[in-house]
Amino acid sequence: MSAPNIETIVSLSKRRGFVFPASEIYGGLGSSWDYGSLGVELANNIKNAWWRWLVHERDDIEGLDSSIIQNRLVWKYSGHETTFSDPLVDCRACKGRFRQDKLQDVKCPNEPSVCAGSGKECDLTEAREFNLMFRTTIGAVAAEDDESALAYLRPETAQGIFINFKNVLDTSRRKLPFGIAQIGKSFRNEVTPGNFIFRTREFEQMEMEYFCRPEDAPRLHQEMIDGFQEWFQSLGISGNNLKLYEQTKEELAHYAERTVDILYRYFPEREDEDKQWDELMGIANRTNFDLRTHSKKPEIDGKRINSDSTEDLSYFDEATKERFYPYVIEPAAGVNRLLLAILMDAYTEKTNDKGETRVILKLKPELAPIKVAVLPLAKNKPEIVSLAKQIKKDLQPAMRAVYDDTGGIGKLYARQDEIGTPFCITVDHESLEDNAVTVRDRDTWAQERVKVSELKEHLQKRLQK
Ligand code: GAP
């Protein structure tokens, strides 16, 4: 089972402290969200899993953390200043503003509705291009529109990688193929954000640029597509809720030769199966576009197209004595979209023997915000409380543990199940006699007695599954 719709996750997130609406006490700020104590742990665990899998476990990828605000020229030569836009239309009837290419998905925002779904005609303006980059100014400027101080918040982390290609190459002494990975915030002034954390104006990306010889690019691209599908499933996402989408020639970004998206079933409630899916990540073959465009002497028809860069970002292959611009395979995923997919896929309901329905978040232990909750059966018994607190303290260096005595044991179990904590430890009167505690499994609700002296090892073994 997985969540029946995104709304179920919105309410669980608010109720339990994963995600809150941003600026809520001032009426909110359209499609901005804050991550609460559990949300930030889950996001960190997702990012750590990605980083460990790519940067630590493979031997061919370096990490990077580049600036959000770069020289404006980065966005001139990357093409974002001229092409990173959506076609925008206004409706004269309802005053709504929409992306022309997503008209079939929108609902008219104002009543009385005259647009999609009402059967009446919309009165749309001609489309005009709207650039999605957030603008800002650098330093103390006299006027907000001072072009000489203009800068952008990055709309993708990727460009920070391309402009550092030579720095990383020179300092790491890498040879092709190798990759550079980066996790960080990106910003897009989306025309129609929405669906909770699915499309927002501020979001986090996990991107990797894998540099290779041009002839190796198609094979490495396919390996990356297969690898990411497997990785998502290793995080607990069901293969039934993932599928591939091959972008058409018309959909491809200006830099891409081939892009395959991995889609997740974010909208299982929709009758039309085709409309249940949306993009979780994109995996592109970006050719050598970026390294060429940021280089001081690209040889496009013999014409120098970049007169501002001070570097040539080509690569010299010692073995073949060739100089060329490497191709790039780019797997680009959103932290927030993956977090949403993971929450949706982990969501299950189970009925207890009293006929009550309980929510269980069957998160992979690696991703669970809390690994173990230590619960005293009698919070008015100082010896029990003190033993429970000591157990929590002893476990903490090895795993994220919490102590909780804020309710009866049934309520405490239910809360931990709902936030995905794999194990609860109950300390009771008997524990004072036999130095053992009850370990309760989140998914099966099975309980077993374990010696306190063996507890850490016991839990570590089970958490690795
Ligand atoms: N460097 C390539 C690139 O940025 P993209 O397909 O535009 O490609 C990559 O973005 C991923 O970033 C998407 O698959 C999605 O997971 C995430 N993403 C993009 N725009 C987003 C938004 N407005 N809100 C949340 N996530 C977004």
Coordinates of C-alpha atoms and ligand atoms in Angstrom, one line a residue:
M1 CA 0.0 0.0 0.0
S2 CA 1.1 3.6 -0.5
A3 CA -0.7 6.9 0.2
P4 CA -4.0 7.4 -1.7
N5 CA -3.1 11.0 -2.5
I6 CA -0.7 13.9 -1.7
E7 CA -3.3 15.4 0.7
T8 CA -2.9 12.4 3.1
I9 CA 0.8 13.3 3.3
V10 CA 0.1 17.0 3.7
S11 CA -2.0 16.4 6.8
L12 CA 0.4 13.7 8.2
S13 CA 3.3 16.2 7.7
K14 CA 1.6 19.0 9.5
R15 CA 0.2 16.8 12.3
R16 CA 3.6 15.1 13.1
G17 CA 6.1 17.9 12.2
F18 CA 7.6 16.9 8.8
V19 CA 6.6 20.0 6.8
F20 CA 4.7 23.2 7.7
P21 CA 3.4 26.0 5.4
A22 CA 6.0 28.8 5.4
S23 CA 5.2 32.2 6.9
E24 CA 2.0 30.6 8.2
I25 CA 1.3 33.2 10.9
Y26 CA 1.3 35.9 8.2
G27 CA -1.1 34.0 5.9
G28 CA 1.6 31.9 4.2
L29 CA 3.6 32.5 1.0
G30 CA 2.2 30.6 -2.0
S31 CA 3.9 27.2 -2.3
S32 CA 6.7 27.8 0.2
W33 CA 7.3 25.2 2.9
D34 CA 9.3 24.8 6.1
Y35 CA 10.8 21.5 7.2
G36 CA 10.1 20.6 10.9
S37 CA 12.2 18.5 13.2
L38 CA 11.3 15.2 11.4
G39 CA 11.3 16.7 7.9
V40 CA 14.8 18.0 8.3
E41 CA 16.1 14.7 9.6
L42 CA 14.4 12.8 6.7
A43 CA 15.8 15.3 4.1
N44 CA 19.3 15.0 5.6
N45 CA 19.1 11.2 5.5
I46 CA 18.1 11.3 1.9
K47 CA 20.9 13.6 1.0
N48 CA 23.4 11.5 3.0
A49 CA 22.2 8.3 1.2
W50 CA 22.7 10.0 -2.2
W51 CA 26.1 11.4 -1.3
R52 CA 27.3 8.1 0.2
W53 CA 26.1 6.1 -2.8
L54 CA 27.7 8.4 -5.4
V55 CA 30.6 10.2 -3.8
H56 CA 31.8 7.7 -1.2
E57 CA 31.0 4.3 -2.5
R58 CA 32.0 4.9 -6.1
D59 CA 35.6 5.8 -6.7
D60 CA 35.1 8.2 -9.6
I61 CA 33.1 11.1 -8.2
E62 CA 34.2 14.3 -6.4
G63 CA 32.0 16.5 -4.3
L64 CA 31.5 20.3 -4.7
D65 CA 29.6 23.1 -3.0
S66 CA 29.5 26.2 -5.2
S67 CA 27.8 29.6 -4.7
I68 CA 24.1 30.2 -5.2
I69 CA 24.9 33.6 -6.6
Q70 CA 27.5 33.6 -9.4
N71 CA 28.7 36.2 -11.9
R72 CA 25.8 37.0 -14.3
L73 CA 27.9 35.9 -17.2
V74 CA 27.5 32.3 -16.1
W75 CA 23.8 32.6 -16.9
K76 CA 24.4 34.5 -20.1
Y77 CA 26.7 31.8 -21.6
S78 CA 24.7 28.8 -20.2
G79 CA 21.7 30.1 -22.2
H80 CA 19.5 30.7 -19.1
E81 CA 19.2 34.4 -19.7
T82 CA 17.7 33.9 -23.1
T83 CA 16.0 30.5 -23.0
F84 CA 15.1 29.6 -19.4
S85 CA 11.5 30.7 -19.6
D86 CA 7.9 29.4 -19.7
P87 CA 5.3 30.5 -22.1
L88 CA 2.8 32.6 -20.1
V89 CA -0.9 33.3 -20.9
D90 CA -3.4 35.4 -19.0
C91 CA -7.1 34.8 -19.1
R92 CA -9.1 38.0 -19.6
A93 CA -12.2 36.3 -18.2
C94 CA -11.0 34.9 -14.9
K95 CA -7.8 37.0 -14.6
G96 CA -5.8 33.8 -14.0
R97 CA -2.2 33.4 -15.2
F98 CA -1.1 30.0 -16.6
R99 CA 1.7 28.2 -18.3
Q100 CA 0.5 27.7 -21.9
D101 CA 2.1 24.2 -22.1
K102 CA 0.3 23.1 -18.9
L103 CA -3.2 24.4 -19.7
Q104 CA -4.8 21.0 -19.6
D105 CA -3.7 20.5 -15.9
V106 CA -4.9 23.8 -14.4
K107 CA -8.1 24.7 -12.6
C108 CA -9.4 28.2 -12.9
P109 CA -8.3 30.1 -9.8
N110 CA -11.2 32.6 -9.6
E111 CA -14.9 32.1 -9.3
P112 CA -17.1 32.2 -11.2
S113 CA -15.0 29.7 -13.1
V114 CA -14.9 30.1 -16.8
C115 CA -11.9 28.0 -17.6
A116 CA -10.8 24.4 -17.6
G117 CA -13.5 22.0 -16.6
S118 CA -16.5 24.4 -16.7
G119 CA -17.4 23.8 -20.3
K120 CA -17.2 27.5 -21.1
E121 CA -14.6 29.2 -23.2
C122 CA -11.4 30.8 -21.8
D123 CA -10.4 34.2 -23.1
L124 CA -6.6 33.8 -23.3
T125 CA -4.0 36.3 -24.3
E126 CA -1.2 35.5 -26.7
A127 CA 1.6 33.6 -25.0
R128 CA 4.7 35.6 -23.9
E129 CA 8.0 34.2 -22.6
F130 CA 8.5 34.6 -18.8
N131 CA 12.1 34.1 -17.5
L132 CA 12.1 31.9 -14.4
M133 CA 15.3 33.2 -12.8
F134 CA 15.0 35.2 -9.6
R135 CA 16.7 38.5 -10.0
T136 CA 18.6 40.4 -7.3
T137 CA 21.2 43.1 -7.1
I138 CA 24.7 42.9 -5.6
G139 CA 26.1 45.5 -3.2
A140 CA 24.7 48.9 -2.3
V141 CA 23.1 50.1 -5.5
A142 CA 21.2 53.3 -6.1
A143 CA 18.4 51.8 -8.0
E144 CA 16.7 48.3 -8.0
D145 CA 16.9 48.1 -11.8
D146 CA 20.7 48.9 -12.0
E147 CA 21.7 46.5 -14.7
S148 CA 25.4 46.6 -13.7
A149 CA 24.5 45.2 -10.3
L150 CA 22.1 42.5 -11.6
A151 CA 22.6 38.9 -10.4
Y152 CA 20.4 35.8 -10.3
L153 CA 19.7 33.1 -7.7
R154 CA 20.8 29.9 -9.5
P155 CA 18.0 28.0 -11.2
E156 CA 20.1 24.7 -11.2
T157 CA 23.2 23.7 -9.3
A158 CA 24.8 22.2 -12.5
Q159 CA 26.4 25.4 -13.8
G160 CA 28.5 25.7 -10.6
I161 CA 29.9 22.3 -11.5
F162 CA 30.8 23.2 -15.1
I163 CA 32.5 26.5 -14.2
N164 CA 34.6 24.6 -11.7
F165 CA 35.5 21.7 -14.0
K166 CA 39.1 22.8 -14.4
N167 CA 39.6 23.5 -10.7
V168 CA 38.4 20.0 -9.8
L169 CA 40.3 18.4 -12.6
D170 CA 43.6 20.1 -11.7
T171 CA 43.3 19.5 -8.0
S172 CA 42.0 15.9 -8.1
R173 CA 44.2 14.8 -11.0
R174 CA 41.2 12.8 -12.4
K175 CA 41.1 11.1 -15.7
L176 CA 37.9 10.6 -17.8
P177 CA 35.4 9.3 -17.0
F178 CA 34.7 11.0 -13.7
G179 CA 31.9 13.0 -12.0
I180 CA 31.3 16.0 -9.8
A181 CA 28.4 15.9 -7.4
Q182 CA 26.6 18.7 -5.7
I183 CA 23.6 19.2 -3.4
G184 CA 22.1 22.6 -2.9
K185 CA 19.2 25.0 -3.1
S186 CA 18.0 26.2 -6.5
F187 CA 15.4 28.9 -7.3
R188 CA 12.8 29.2 -10.0
N189 CA 10.0 31.8 -10.2
E190 CA 7.6 29.1 -11.3
V191 CA 4.4 30.3 -12.9
T192 CA 2.3 27.6 -11.4
P193 CA 3.9 26.1 -8.3
G194 CA 1.8 23.6 -6.4
N195 CA 1.0 20.1 -5.3
F196 CA 2.6 20.6 -1.9
I197 CA 6.4 20.3 -2.1
F198 CA 6.3 18.9 -5.6
R199 CA 6.7 22.2 -7.4
T200 CA 8.0 25.2 -5.4
R201 CA 10.0 28.3 -6.1
E202 CA 12.8 27.4 -3.7
F203 CA 13.9 23.8 -3.7
E204 CA 16.9 21.6 -3.3
Q205 CA 18.6 19.6 -6.0
M206 CA 21.1 16.7 -6.0
E207 CA 22.9 16.9 -9.3
M208 CA 25.9 15.0 -10.7
E209 CA 27.8 15.8 -13.9
Y210 CA 29.6 12.8 -15.2
F211 CA 32.3 13.8 -17.7
C212 CA 33.3 11.2 -20.4
R213 CA 34.5 10.7 -23.9
P214 CA 31.8 11.4 -26.5
E215 CA 31.6 7.9 -27.8
D216 CA 31.1 6.5 -24.2
A217 CA 28.2 8.9 -23.5
P218 CA 25.2 6.8 -24.8
R219 CA 26.3 3.7 -22.8
L220 CA 27.1 5.6 -19.6
H221 CA 23.7 7.4 -19.9
Q222 CA 21.9 4.1 -20.0
E223 CA 23.9 2.8 -17.1
M224 CA 22.9 5.9 -15.1
I225 CA 19.2 5.5 -15.9
D226 CA 19.3 1.8 -14.8
G227 CA 21.3 2.7 -11.7
F228 CA 19.0 5.3 -10.5
Q229 CA 15.9 3.2 -10.9
E230 CA 17.6 0.5 -8.8
W231 CA 18.7 3.1 -6.2
F232 CA 15.2 4.4 -5.7
Q233 CA 14.0 0.9 -5.1
S234 CA 16.8 0.3 -2.6
L235 CA 15.3 3.3 -0.7
G236 CA 12.1 1.4 -0.4
I237 CA 10.1 2.9 -3.4
S238 CA 8.0 0.3 -5.1
G239 CA 9.0 -0.4 -8.8
N240 CA 5.2 -0.3 -9.6
N241 CA 5.2 3.4 -8.7
L242 CA 8.2 4.3 -10.9
K243 CA 8.4 4.5 -14.7
L244 CA 10.6 6.0 -17.4
Y245 CA 9.7 8.7 -19.8
E246 CA 11.8 9.5 -22.9
Q247 CA 11.6 13.2 -23.7
T248 CA 10.6 14.0 -27.3
K249 CA 12.8 16.2 -29.5
E250 CA 10.4 19.1 -28.9
E251 CA 10.7 18.7 -25.1
L252 CA 14.5 18.5 -24.9
A253 CA 16.4 21.4 -23.3
H254 CA 18.6 23.4 -25.6
Y255 CA 21.7 21.5 -24.3
A256 CA 20.4 17.9 -24.4
E257 CA 20.8 15.2 -26.9
R258 CA 18.7 12.7 -25.0
T259 CA 16.9 13.0 -21.7
V260 CA 15.0 10.3 -19.8
D261 CA 12.9 11.2 -16.8
I262 CA 12.1 8.9 -14.0
L263 CA 8.5 9.4 -13.1
Y264 CA 6.8 8.6 -9.8
R265 CA 3.0 7.9 -9.3
Y266 CA 2.3 11.2 -7.3
F267 CA -1.4 11.2 -8.2
P268 CA -2.7 7.6 -7.8
E269 CA -6.2 9.0 -7.2
R270 CA -6.5 10.1 -10.9
E271 CA -8.7 7.9 -13.0
D272 CA -6.7 8.3 -16.1
E273 CA -3.5 6.2 -15.5
D274 CA -1.4 8.5 -17.8
K275 CA -2.1 11.5 -15.5
Q276 CA -1.0 9.7 -12.3
W277 CA 2.7 10.3 -13.1
D278 CA 5.1 13.2 -12.8
E279 CA 8.8 13.8 -12.9
L280 CA 10.9 12.7 -10.0
M281 CA 14.2 13.2 -11.7
G282 CA 15.8 13.8 -15.2
I283 CA 18.8 12.1 -16.6
A284 CA 20.3 14.0 -19.5
N285 CA 23.1 13.6 -22.0
R286 CA 24.1 17.3 -22.1
T287 CA 26.8 16.6 -24.8
N288 CA 29.7 19.0 -24.5
F289 CA 27.5 22.1 -24.7
D290 CA 28.3 23.5 -21.2
L291 CA 32.1 23.1 -21.2
R292 CA 32.3 24.6 -24.7
T293 CA 30.0 27.5 -24.0
H294 CA 32.0 28.5 -20.9
S295 CA 35.4 28.2 -22.6
K296 CA 37.3 31.2 -23.9
K297 CA 38.0 29.6 -27.3
P298 CA 35.3 27.3 -28.5
E299 CA 35.7 26.5 -32.2
I300 CA 32.1 26.8 -33.3
D301 CA 32.4 27.5 -37.1
G302 CA 35.8 29.1 -36.3
K303 CA 34.0 31.9 -34.4
R304 CA 34.8 32.9 -30.8
I305 CA 31.5 32.8 -29.0
N306 CA 32.6 33.5 -25.5
S307 CA 34.7 36.6 -25.2
D308 CA 34.4 36.8 -21.4
S309 CA 35.7 33.5 -20.0
T310 CA 39.4 33.4 -19.1
E311 CA 39.7 29.6 -19.3
D312 CA 39.5 26.8 -21.8
L313 CA 37.6 23.9 -20.3
S314 CA 38.7 21.3 -22.8
Y315 CA 40.4 18.1 -21.7
F316 CA 43.7 16.6 -22.9
D317 CA 43.8 12.8 -23.0
E318 CA 47.4 11.7 -22.3
A319 CA 46.8 8.2 -23.7
T320 CA 45.5 9.3 -27.2
K321 CA 47.2 12.8 -27.2
E322 CA 43.8 14.3 -28.1
R323 CA 42.3 17.5 -26.8
F324 CA 38.5 17.7 -26.8
Y325 CA 35.5 18.9 -24.8
P326 CA 34.1 16.0 -22.7
Y327 CA 30.5 15.0 -22.9
V328 CA 28.4 15.1 -19.8
I329 CA 25.8 12.7 -18.4
E330 CA 23.7 14.5 -15.8
P331 CA 21.4 12.7 -13.3
A332 CA 19.4 15.6 -11.6
A333 CA 17.0 14.8 -8.8
G334 CA 15.0 17.0 -6.5
V335 CA 15.4 16.4 -2.7
N336 CA 11.9 17.6 -2.1
R337 CA 10.3 15.5 -4.8
L338 CA 12.2 12.4 -3.6
L339 CA 11.1 13.1 0.0
L340 CA 7.5 13.3 -1.1
A341 CA 7.8 10.1 -3.1
I342 CA 9.4 8.3 -0.1
L343 CA 6.7 9.5 2.3
M344 CA 3.9 8.5 -0.1
D345 CA 5.4 5.1 -0.8
A346 CA 6.1 4.4 2.9
Y347 CA 2.5 5.2 4.0
T348 CA 0.5 2.2 5.1
E349 CA -2.5 1.7 7.3
K350 CA -3.1 -1.3 9.7
T351 CA -6.0 -2.2 11.8
N352 CA -5.3 -3.2 15.4
D353 CA -7.2 -5.9 17.4
K354 CA -9.7 -3.2 18.7
G355 CA -10.6 -2.5 15.1
E356 CA -8.8 0.9 15.1
T357 CA -6.9 2.0 12.0
R358 CA -3.3 3.0 12.6
V359 CA -0.9 4.7 10.2
I360 CA 2.5 3.1 9.8
L361 CA 5.2 4.9 7.8
K362 CA 7.3 2.0 6.6
L363 CA 10.5 4.0 6.0
K364 CA 13.7 2.1 5.3
P365 CA 15.6 2.3 8.6
E366 CA 18.4 4.2 6.9
L367 CA 16.0 7.0 6.1
A368 CA 13.9 7.0 9.3
P369 CA 14.2 10.4 11.2
I370 CA 14.4 8.5 14.5
K371 CA 15.8 4.9 14.7
V372 CA 14.7 4.0 18.2
A373 CA 12.3 5.5 20.8
V374 CA 12.9 4.5 24.4
L375 CA 9.6 4.5 26.4
P376 CA 9.2 4.0 30.2
L377 CA 6.1 2.0 31.1
A378 CA 5.7 3.9 34.3
K379 CA 6.9 7.5 34.3
N380 CA 6.2 8.0 38.0
K381 CA 8.7 5.3 38.9
P382 CA 12.1 7.1 39.1
E383 CA 14.2 3.8 38.7
I384 CA 12.4 3.0 35.4
V385 CA 12.7 6.6 34.1
S386 CA 16.4 6.7 35.0
L387 CA 17.1 3.3 33.3
A388 CA 15.2 4.4 30.2
K389 CA 17.1 7.7 30.0
Q390 CA 20.4 5.9 30.5
I391 CA 19.6 3.4 27.6
K392 CA 18.7 6.4 25.4
K393 CA 22.0 8.0 26.2
D394 CA 24.0 4.8 25.6
L395 CA 22.4 4.2 22.2
Q396 CA 22.7 7.8 21.0
P397 CA 26.2 7.7 19.7
A398 CA 25.4 4.8 17.5
M399 CA 21.9 5.7 16.3
R400 CA 19.4 8.6 16.5
A401 CA 17.4 7.7 19.7
V402 CA 14.8 9.6 21.6
Y403 CA 13.3 9.3 25.1
D404 CA 9.5 9.9 25.3
D405 CA 7.2 9.7 28.3
T406 CA 4.5 12.1 27.1
G407 CA 1.6 9.6 27.0
G408 CA 0.3 6.1 27.6
I409 CA 2.2 3.3 25.9
G410 CA -0.5 2.8 23.2
K411 CA -0.3 6.4 22.2
L412 CA 3.5 6.5 22.2
Y413 CA 3.6 3.4 19.9
A414 CA 1.1 4.9 17.6
R415 CA 3.1 8.2 17.3
Q416 CA 6.3 6.3 16.6
D417 CA 4.6 4.1 14.0
E418 CA 3.2 7.2 12.3
I419 CA 6.6 8.9 12.0
G420 CA 8.4 5.7 10.8
T421 CA 10.5 4.8 13.9
P422 CA 11.6 1.2 13.2
F423 CA 11.9 0.2 16.9
C424 CA 10.4 1.1 20.3
I425 CA 12.1 0.0 23.5
T426 CA 9.9 -0.4 26.5
V427 CA 11.4 -0.3 30.0
D428 CA 9.1 -1.9 32.6
H429 CA 9.2 -3.1 36.2
E430 CA 10.7 -6.4 35.2
S431 CA 13.6 -4.5 33.5
L432 CA 14.8 -3.5 37.0
E433 CA 15.0 -7.2 37.9
D434 CA 16.2 -8.9 34.7
N435 CA 18.1 -6.0 33.0
A436 CA 16.2 -6.7 29.8
V437 CA 13.8 -4.6 27.8
T438 CA 11.0 -5.2 25.2
V439 CA 11.9 -4.4 21.6
R440 CA 8.8 -3.7 19.4
D441 CA 9.0 -3.9 15.7
R442 CA 7.2 -1.1 13.8
D443 CA 6.0 -3.1 10.9
T444 CA 4.9 -6.4 12.5
W445 CA 4.2 -5.1 16.1
A446 CA 6.0 -8.2 17.2
Q447 CA 7.8 -7.9 20.6
E448 CA 10.9 -9.6 21.9
R449 CA 12.8 -9.4 25.1
V450 CA 16.5 -8.3 24.8
K451 CA 19.2 -8.0 27.4
V452 CA 20.3 -4.3 27.9
S453 CA 23.9 -5.3 27.5
E454 CA 23.1 -6.8 24.0
L455 CA 20.7 -4.0 22.9
K456 CA 23.0 -1.8 20.8
E457 CA 24.3 -4.7 18.7
H458 CA 20.9 -6.2 18.4
L459 CA 19.4 -3.0 17.0
Q460 CA 22.4 -2.2 14.8
K461 CA 22.0 -5.6 13.1
R462 CA 18.3 -5.1 12.5
L463 CA 18.7 -1.5 11.3
Q464 CA 21.0 -2.6 8.5
K465 CA 18.2 -4.7 6.9
Ligands
GAP1 N1 20.3 20.6 -14.2 C1 19.2 20.0 -14.9 C2 18.0 20.4 -14.2 O1 17.9 21.3 -13.3 P1 15.4 19.8 -14.2 O2 14.7 18.7 -14.8 O3 15.0 21.2 -14.5 O4 16.9 19.6 -14.6 C3 16.0 18.5 -12.0 O5 15.5 19.7 -12.6 C4 15.1 18.1 -10.9 O6 14.9 19.1 -9.9 C5 13.7 17.7 -11.3 O7 13.6 16.4 -11.8 C6 12.9 17.9 -9.9 O8 13.1 16.8 -9.1 C7 13.7 19.1 -9.3 N2 12.9 20.3 -9.6 C8 13.0 21.1 -10.7 N3 12.1 22.2 -10.5 C9 11.5 22.0 -9.3 C10 10.6 22.8 -8.6 N4 10.1 24.0 -9.1 N5 10.2 22.4 -7.4 C11 10.7 21.2 -6.8 N6 11.6 20.5 -7.5 C12 12.0 20.9 -8.7

